[in-house]
């Protein structure tokens, strides 16, 4: 079981000892002085859907409205590396995002697996084709989650552990997308919405199992988004946006600050 180093550094025992040696103010500063946080993952971590994208991040579409940036702004770690990128798959994390990790990294967050499982194609199929075709595509994605995704997650988690063996690693899941029997009167059928929700749960279960087997913390956002799904009347998720299709089925700024941020804060 990994010990959350951030919590340990902030503990009253450490601060009391530091206060005796350096004074209370210096001890508090020392507790933060070497704390490093690295945010990895896909569009749910980069903040697609929240707007106000950093132009320097290009197609990765990172934003200060995403939960990693919000957490860093509130807790002021000495170093913060925001490597998450829109569209990332497990292979992209391995190839492009692990550079900031080192033995001094204290905290890592990651959302990954949805793109590997074909999330985007599932949603496109369900929006444009029949219910039976939608359900079949969902079942194909679930079969991929069973057969292939665990090994891909293992590669990512092993690489994180190898580079940052002392870090607390928080693996965050994906929300359910629809409130069933909600306010929506057009669009997908209830059968399609139910199948998509079931696929999200299925994916989260697989990710949670792999995270636990590596000694990482899995943080579910399903509860935080309950009452804020599409068709809820107070959605924290974009439905289909034909004018900006890339933001479809991603958290809004409220979903990042009200859903992902508190879940991550509690787990970190």
Steps between C-alpha positions, in 0.01 A plus 500: 500500500653829395519775761373836365814706530310826466293410806807392690684820422204701621445302818501674832784283628734606225405864528548492875847355462580753230372782714735402778798511265416780258194682628142432398508707181820341374370150577183559300705628207733202523204261485413640158848577375573172324149381418456405134173422318471357148166480315481236226222369282243579236244773430321448831818615672610762245159665536335466159149638534593756765619766254768766539766275347866589524606575143851376571360152570377470141286196424542376860251770606617546856319760705526668838140388556600132510521328837883461499554874451229585752659270759845643437370855532341417835792302648804668343733203454859598440486337156197428284530326164180493293558232235143376434394525137173476311461175312772321694508124514716283719772494235504879487553521874794261469651685205432864582398567859737327740791743472411708809490195728798431723587361841406829661145505362252487789160496328379375161148517357379326186188427298569251221336209324191654344662570166662156488159344553356699208286748691481750215394240244242355741337840541509575127343162423226547759416852385487419127381140479232268634460383856605145414813627324575720800466212744718278283772767491478537879545125535806512275649767723430291810670202337807719440493605865508131595763380255745781432463805723629341824839430342518853362418649839763278662765643269407856596474429871829307501674791328361751751606282791847447355564871447329627816510221759421734791204676342138470601322413175133587464323334208171676430208343319237625257144616573179335395371715217122484521227537757253234397136604464620858528415822323615402149217453254706452183830343404606158619255237617487399865647166396799674345548725801484202733754309290740795502468543877564130543811523284633786715449291813666202332802708401530653846490157664785378281710811564437481875615136508826575319564806719445302820730222383778759462437654840351815349189683620195487274265798533150464357316809374171318442355619829614857451328517161176341619231761441724677249491255210370584154118506522512602867403864444827610667758325286873522569563321170462622145257310281565488125635836390497509121676837500787367713480126474816441702334634816209257475469266800769683697465680834416868500696743716246423777565129452872554549465725806193337657558139396861409431674749730342400833535130419869543422555724803350240731717226347824696486 
